[in-house]
Amino acid sequence: MNNQRIFSGVQPSGSLHIGNYLGAIKNWVELQNKFDAIFCVVDLHAITVPQNPEELKKKTIEAAKIYLAAGIDPEKSTIFIQSHISEHAELAWILNTITKTGDLLKMTQFKDKALIDFKEVDSAEEIGREYSKSQNLYLEEFKNWKSIFSKSYAGLFNYPILMAADILLYDTDVVPVGEDQLQHIELARTLARRFNKKFGETFVVPEPYIQKETMRIMGLDDPAKKMSKSATSEYNYISLTDDEETVRRKIKKAVTDSGSEIIYSDEKPALKNLINIYTSFSGKTFQEIEKTYQGKGYADFKNGLADILVKFLKPFQEKMNAISDEQVLGILQKGAEKVYLIAQEKMKDAKKKVGFIV
Ligand code: AQP
């Protein structure tokens, strides 16, 4: 164990999927043995797209249960809910005042989500439909910034600043994330340096931590886009709460490439993605998988992949179901009490530096 700190989180904005697990949570489990680890359920981020309040509560608790079932140990790591520590929003405001609009305009996630942000929708499917429309529309629409800004909410535009505040509040050294979040970590680094330069040394400049093979799990229905909670179709992702029948149905429907050979190649992006998932859950190399399915077709390979996923998900879900809401809320409460002390001290320092009377 070194004395460096890691911080990371997942938005309870839908059903957490195997991309969230492989790209983020699985790495956290290993990293908690090496670092002082803080993991957050980032509900303030989740409301940057429309949420049903009752669903949001359920998904917040479910996300924390997923952390625990995945192996995050509350004796080693601190787990809490972002909105329980108001310093996140408070620091985000200060950082807003040193963030240039141009910094935010570069963020691709804003562009992806901006067109659904203003819609009053209350189901994941509806959000998905709007999202897919936005994919086609945004190139056209983004020629006209005025129309985008008049339609989208400021929270979505500013959310990378809140993410920077999450990270900087805890003097985080390392942020384990999927590749899609690299741009946001870069902004956190920029803001830490900018604040330190302007007001004096205050924040640690964090480093991203990316696990190469699983840094981007792609959608099962479209290997050109990442697997996403808010995807148009449930056939985009395998949720960590999917039952066996659902997993088998989704894998059966997953798109494949032309030809029938099981080969790991950039020329076959859909199959490459499925093999990446297979490797991650089985521990086998892609060469071993190619050998296993030599002379066999996609149907055999998909059956094998579904078996591997079910074998992982069954005990995972049993662990999740064995944790009561009361238990998880107790752990989250304790976690909040612990991080509050760190957050309060850092916030006091930042406030003094900018000239507030504390
Ligand atoms: N497809 C993915 N492959 C690998 N890693 C992924 N992550 C997300 N999707 C993939 C990683 O999961 C962590 C939590 O993500 P998040 O909840 O903060 O939001 P996100 O990155 O926007 O994830 P989603 O699933 O696409 O959610 P929605 O649809 O709500 O926006 C991050 O570390 C992320 O890199």
Short mmCIF file of C-alpha atoms in Angstrom, two decimals, residues 27-294:
data_model
loop_
_atom_site.label_atom_id
_atom_site.label_comp_id
_atom_site.label_asym_id
_atom_site.label_seq_id
_atom_site.Cartn_x
_atom_site.Cartn_y
_atom_site.Cartn_z
CA ASN A 27 -9.90 -2.01 -11.67
CA TRP A 28 -10.97 -0.32 -8.45
CA VAL A 29 -11.07 -3.70 -6.69
CA GLU A 30 -7.40 -4.29 -7.43
CA LEU A 31 -6.38 -0.71 -6.82
CA GLN A 32 -7.96 -0.57 -3.35
CA ASN A 33 -5.13 -2.84 -2.16
CA LYS A 34 -2.46 -0.42 -3.35
CA PHE A 35 -3.99 2.99 -2.72
CA ASP A 36 -6.01 4.96 -0.24
CA ALA A 37 -9.26 4.52 -2.19
CA ILE A 38 -12.41 6.66 -2.33
CA PHE A 39 -15.36 5.61 -4.52
CA CYS A 40 -18.42 7.68 -5.02
CA VAL A 41 -21.91 7.20 -6.49
CA VAL A 42 -22.10 10.44 -8.44
CA ASP A 43 -25.78 11.33 -8.25
CA LEU A 44 -25.15 15.07 -8.85
CA HIS A 45 -23.79 14.07 -12.26
CA ALA A 46 -26.74 11.79 -12.98
CA ILE A 47 -29.20 14.71 -12.96
CA THR A 48 -27.38 16.43 -15.83
CA VAL A 49 -29.74 14.37 -17.99
CA PRO A 50 -33.43 13.94 -17.02
CA GLN A 51 -34.03 11.39 -14.26
CA ASN A 52 -37.12 9.99 -12.64
CA PRO A 53 -36.59 10.86 -8.91
CA GLU A 54 -37.85 7.50 -7.58
CA GLU A 55 -35.72 5.60 -10.11
CA LEU A 56 -32.69 7.73 -9.22
CA LYS A 57 -32.98 6.72 -5.55
CA LYS A 58 -33.21 3.04 -6.49
CA LYS A 59 -30.33 3.23 -8.95
CA THR A 60 -28.13 5.05 -6.41
CA ILE A 61 -28.56 2.23 -3.89
CA GLU A 62 -28.16 -0.38 -6.63
CA ALA A 63 -24.89 1.20 -7.78
CA ALA A 64 -23.47 1.05 -4.25
CA LYS A 65 -24.53 -2.62 -3.97
CA ILE A 66 -22.75 -3.26 -7.28
CA TYR A 67 -19.55 -1.73 -5.86
CA LEU A 68 -19.78 -4.07 -2.86
CA ALA A 69 -20.69 -7.17 -4.88
CA ALA A 70 -17.76 -6.44 -7.22
CA GLY A 71 -15.42 -6.63 -4.25
CA ILE A 72 -15.03 -3.07 -3.02
CA ASP A 73 -14.35 -3.64 0.64
CA PRO A 74 -15.65 -0.91 2.96
CA GLU A 75 -12.87 -1.80 5.39
CA LYS A 76 -10.28 -0.85 2.76
CA SER A 77 -12.11 1.75 0.67
CA THR A 78 -14.44 4.61 1.42
CA ILE A 79 -17.78 4.55 -0.42
CA PHE A 80 -20.25 7.42 -0.30
CA ILE A 81 -22.94 9.32 -2.20
CA GLN A 82 -21.74 12.52 -3.86
CA SER A 83 -24.74 14.67 -2.86
CA HIS A 84 -24.07 13.87 0.83
CA ILE A 85 -20.98 16.08 0.68
CA SER A 86 -22.04 19.58 -0.35
CA GLU A 87 -18.39 20.64 -0.77
CA HIS A 88 -18.43 19.01 -4.23
CA ALA A 89 -20.93 21.58 -5.50
CA GLU A 90 -19.23 24.37 -3.56
CA LEU A 91 -15.79 23.71 -5.03
CA ALA A 92 -17.34 23.25 -8.48
CA TRP A 93 -18.62 26.82 -8.25
CA ILE A 94 -15.18 28.21 -7.49
CA LEU A 95 -13.69 26.17 -10.33
CA ASN A 96 -16.43 27.50 -12.65
CA THR A 97 -14.92 30.92 -12.19
CA ILE A 98 -11.54 29.82 -13.53
CA THR A 99 -12.86 27.62 -16.35
CA LYS A 100 -13.01 29.13 -19.80
CA THR A 101 -16.05 28.44 -21.92
CA GLY A 102 -13.60 27.28 -24.57
CA ASP A 103 -12.34 24.55 -22.21
CA LEU A 104 -15.87 23.15 -22.04
CA LEU A 105 -16.67 23.51 -25.71
CA LYS A 106 -14.04 20.85 -26.45
CA MET A 107 -15.88 18.19 -24.45
CA THR A 108 -17.34 15.55 -26.73
CA GLN A 109 -19.73 14.18 -24.08
CA PHE A 110 -21.55 17.51 -24.00
CA LYS A 111 -21.96 17.41 -27.73
CA ASP A 112 -23.28 13.85 -27.53
CA LYS A 113 -25.84 14.57 -24.87
CA ALA A 114 -26.79 18.21 -25.46
CA LEU A 115 -29.74 17.54 -27.67
CA ILE A 116 -31.53 15.26 -25.21
CA ASP A 117 -30.86 17.44 -22.20
CA PHE A 118 -33.77 19.80 -22.63
CA LYS A 119 -36.39 17.11 -23.19
CA GLU A 120 -38.73 16.23 -20.34
CA VAL A 121 -38.41 12.47 -20.55
CA ASP A 122 -38.73 9.95 -17.77
CA SER A 123 -37.69 6.61 -19.13
CA ALA A 124 -34.31 5.28 -20.17
CA GLU A 125 -35.79 4.08 -23.45
CA GLU A 126 -37.14 7.50 -24.24
CA ILE A 127 -33.76 9.07 -23.42
CA GLY A 128 -32.20 6.45 -25.69
CA ARG A 129 -34.47 7.36 -28.58
CA GLU A 130 -33.67 11.04 -28.21
CA TYR A 131 -29.97 10.24 -27.89
CA SER A 132 -29.98 8.32 -31.12
CA LYS A 133 -31.78 11.17 -32.88
CA SER A 134 -29.16 13.53 -31.50
CA GLN A 135 -26.34 11.46 -32.97
CA ASN A 136 -27.68 12.12 -36.44
CA LEU A 137 -28.66 15.66 -35.75
CA TYR A 138 -25.74 17.03 -33.91
CA LEU A 139 -23.31 17.57 -36.75
CA GLU A 140 -25.93 19.59 -38.54
CA GLU A 141 -27.13 21.36 -35.40
CA PHE A 142 -23.69 22.16 -34.08
CA LYS A 143 -23.12 24.45 -36.96
CA ASN A 144 -25.45 26.66 -35.03
CA TRP A 145 -24.25 27.03 -31.42
CA LYS A 146 -26.90 29.52 -30.59
CA SER A 147 -29.64 27.00 -31.16
CA ILE A 148 -27.85 24.35 -29.05
CA PHE A 149 -27.28 26.68 -26.11
CA SER A 150 -30.82 27.94 -26.13
CA LYS A 151 -32.05 24.36 -25.81
CA SER A 152 -29.60 22.65 -23.45
CA TYR A 153 -29.19 23.05 -19.71
CA ALA A 154 -26.09 24.61 -18.14
CA GLY A 155 -25.61 21.60 -15.80
CA LEU A 156 -24.69 19.33 -18.68
CA PHE A 157 -22.30 21.88 -20.11
CA ASN A 158 -20.63 22.47 -16.74
CA TYR A 159 -20.54 18.89 -15.53
CA PRO A 160 -16.83 18.32 -16.31
CA ILE A 161 -16.12 21.09 -13.77
CA LEU A 162 -18.07 19.22 -11.11
CA MET A 163 -16.03 16.14 -11.99
CA ALA A 164 -12.83 18.17 -11.54
CA ALA A 165 -14.12 19.29 -8.13
CA ASP A 166 -14.84 15.66 -7.14
CA ILE A 167 -11.26 14.72 -7.90
CA LEU A 168 -9.44 17.80 -6.56
CA LEU A 169 -11.39 17.93 -3.29
CA TYR A 170 -9.62 14.81 -2.05
CA ASP A 171 -6.04 15.51 -3.22
CA THR A 172 -6.46 12.62 -5.63
CA ASP A 173 -3.25 11.31 -7.19
CA VAL A 174 -4.75 8.73 -9.55
CA VAL A 175 -8.17 8.51 -11.26
CA PRO A 176 -9.05 5.09 -12.69
CA VAL A 177 -11.46 5.59 -15.62
CA GLY A 178 -12.49 4.31 -19.03
CA GLU A 179 -11.07 6.01 -22.11
CA ASP A 180 -14.23 8.12 -22.61
CA GLN A 181 -13.39 10.10 -19.48
CA LEU A 182 -9.80 11.05 -20.40
CA GLN A 183 -10.83 14.47 -21.67
CA HIS A 184 -12.48 15.23 -18.34
CA ILE A 185 -9.39 14.20 -16.37
CA GLU A 186 -7.35 16.50 -18.60
CA LEU A 187 -9.65 19.37 -17.60
CA ALA A 188 -9.22 18.50 -13.90
CA ARG A 189 -5.45 18.68 -14.40
CA THR A 190 -5.73 22.02 -16.19
CA LEU A 191 -7.92 23.49 -13.44
CA ALA A 192 -5.64 22.24 -10.66
CA ARG A 193 -2.63 23.87 -12.34
CA ARG A 194 -4.55 27.07 -13.12
CA PHE A 195 -5.83 27.45 -9.55
CA ASN A 196 -2.41 26.70 -8.05
CA LYS A 197 -0.77 29.27 -10.33
CA LYS A 198 -3.34 31.94 -9.58
CA PHE A 199 -3.84 31.43 -5.84
CA GLY A 200 -0.87 29.36 -4.65
CA GLU A 201 -0.26 25.63 -4.27
CA THR A 202 -3.58 24.04 -3.24
CA PHE A 203 -4.53 21.06 -5.40
CA VAL A 204 -2.72 17.87 -6.40
CA VAL A 205 -2.56 17.46 -10.21
CA PRO A 206 -4.18 14.03 -10.79
CA GLU A 207 -3.10 11.31 -13.24
CA PRO A 208 -5.55 9.09 -15.17
CA TYR A 209 -5.27 5.31 -14.85
CA ILE A 210 -6.45 3.31 -17.86
CA GLN A 211 -6.53 -0.46 -18.25
CA LYS A 212 -5.70 -0.92 -21.91
CA GLU A 213 -7.67 -4.02 -22.97
CA THR A 214 -10.93 -2.95 -21.39
CA MET A 215 -10.62 0.79 -21.76
CA ARG A 216 -13.57 0.88 -24.16
CA ILE A 217 -16.21 -1.81 -24.38
CA MET A 218 -18.34 -1.15 -27.42
CA GLY A 219 -22.09 -1.49 -27.89
CA LEU A 220 -23.32 -4.98 -28.80
CA ASP A 221 -25.61 -3.45 -31.41
CA ASP A 222 -22.99 -1.08 -32.84
CA PRO A 223 -19.23 -1.64 -32.40
CA ALA A 224 -18.57 1.96 -33.49
CA LYS A 225 -20.13 3.42 -30.30
CA LYS A 226 -19.27 2.65 -26.70
CA MET A 227 -21.56 0.54 -24.55
CA SER A 228 -23.72 3.02 -22.68
CA LYS A 229 -26.39 3.05 -19.96
CA SER A 230 -28.47 5.50 -21.94
CA ALA A 231 -28.26 3.66 -25.27
CA THR A 232 -31.25 3.59 -27.60
CA SER A 233 -31.75 -0.13 -27.33
CA GLU A 234 -31.31 -2.61 -24.48
CA TYR A 235 -29.44 -4.72 -27.05
CA ASN A 236 -26.56 -2.24 -26.73
CA TYR A 237 -25.45 -3.46 -23.30
CA ILE A 238 -25.35 -6.33 -20.83
CA SER A 239 -26.50 -4.91 -17.54
CA LEU A 240 -24.95 -6.27 -14.35
CA THR A 241 -28.49 -7.09 -13.21
CA ASP A 242 -29.56 -8.94 -16.40
CA ASP A 243 -30.83 -12.48 -15.80
CA GLU A 244 -29.63 -15.53 -17.74
CA GLU A 245 -32.41 -15.45 -20.32
CA THR A 246 -31.74 -11.76 -21.07
CA VAL A 247 -27.98 -12.28 -21.36
CA ARG A 248 -28.41 -15.17 -23.80
CA ARG A 249 -30.98 -13.24 -25.86
CA LYS A 250 -28.75 -10.14 -26.05
CA ILE A 251 -25.60 -12.07 -26.97
CA LYS A 252 -27.53 -14.01 -29.62
CA LYS A 253 -28.63 -10.69 -31.13
CA ALA A 254 -25.21 -9.01 -30.90
CA VAL A 255 -24.03 -7.84 -34.31
CA THR A 256 -21.13 -9.71 -35.91
CA ASP A 257 -18.96 -9.07 -38.95
CA SER A 258 -18.97 -10.74 -42.34
CA GLY A 259 -17.38 -14.18 -42.57
CA SER A 260 -17.78 -16.90 -39.98
CA GLU A 261 -14.29 -17.45 -38.58
CA ILE A 262 -13.50 -16.52 -34.99
CA ILE A 263 -10.52 -14.20 -35.51
CA TYR A 264 -9.35 -11.32 -33.34
CA SER A 265 -8.75 -8.51 -35.82
CA ASP A 266 -9.33 -4.80 -36.38
CA GLU A 267 -11.08 -5.76 -39.60
CA LYS A 268 -13.78 -7.41 -37.48
CA PRO A 269 -14.63 -4.76 -34.88
CA ALA A 270 -17.85 -6.38 -33.63
CA LEU A 271 -16.18 -9.74 -33.07
CA LYS A 272 -13.10 -8.07 -31.59
CA ASN A 273 -15.32 -6.40 -29.01
CA LEU A 274 -17.02 -9.70 -28.14
CA ILE A 275 -13.63 -11.42 -27.83
CA ASN A 276 -12.43 -8.59 -25.57
CA ILE A 277 -15.43 -9.23 -23.31
CA TYR A 278 -14.76 -12.98 -23.44
CA THR A 279 -11.09 -12.51 -22.50
CA SER A 280 -11.91 -10.14 -19.66
CA PHE A 281 -14.39 -12.49 -18.00
CA SER A 282 -12.62 -15.80 -18.71
CA GLY A 283 -8.99 -14.85 -18.20
CA LYS A 284 -8.20 -16.57 -21.54
CA THR A 285 -6.06 -14.89 -24.18
CA PHE A 286 -7.54 -14.10 -27.58
CA GLN A 287 -5.23 -16.72 -29.12
CA GLU A 288 -6.71 -19.36 -26.80
CA ILE A 289 -10.22 -18.26 -27.75
CA GLU A 290 -9.38 -18.38 -31.48
CA LYS A 291 -8.06 -21.91 -30.97
CA THR A 292 -11.12 -23.06 -29.00
CA TYR A 293 -13.45 -21.92 -31.77
CA GLN A 294 -11.30 -22.93 -34.74
#
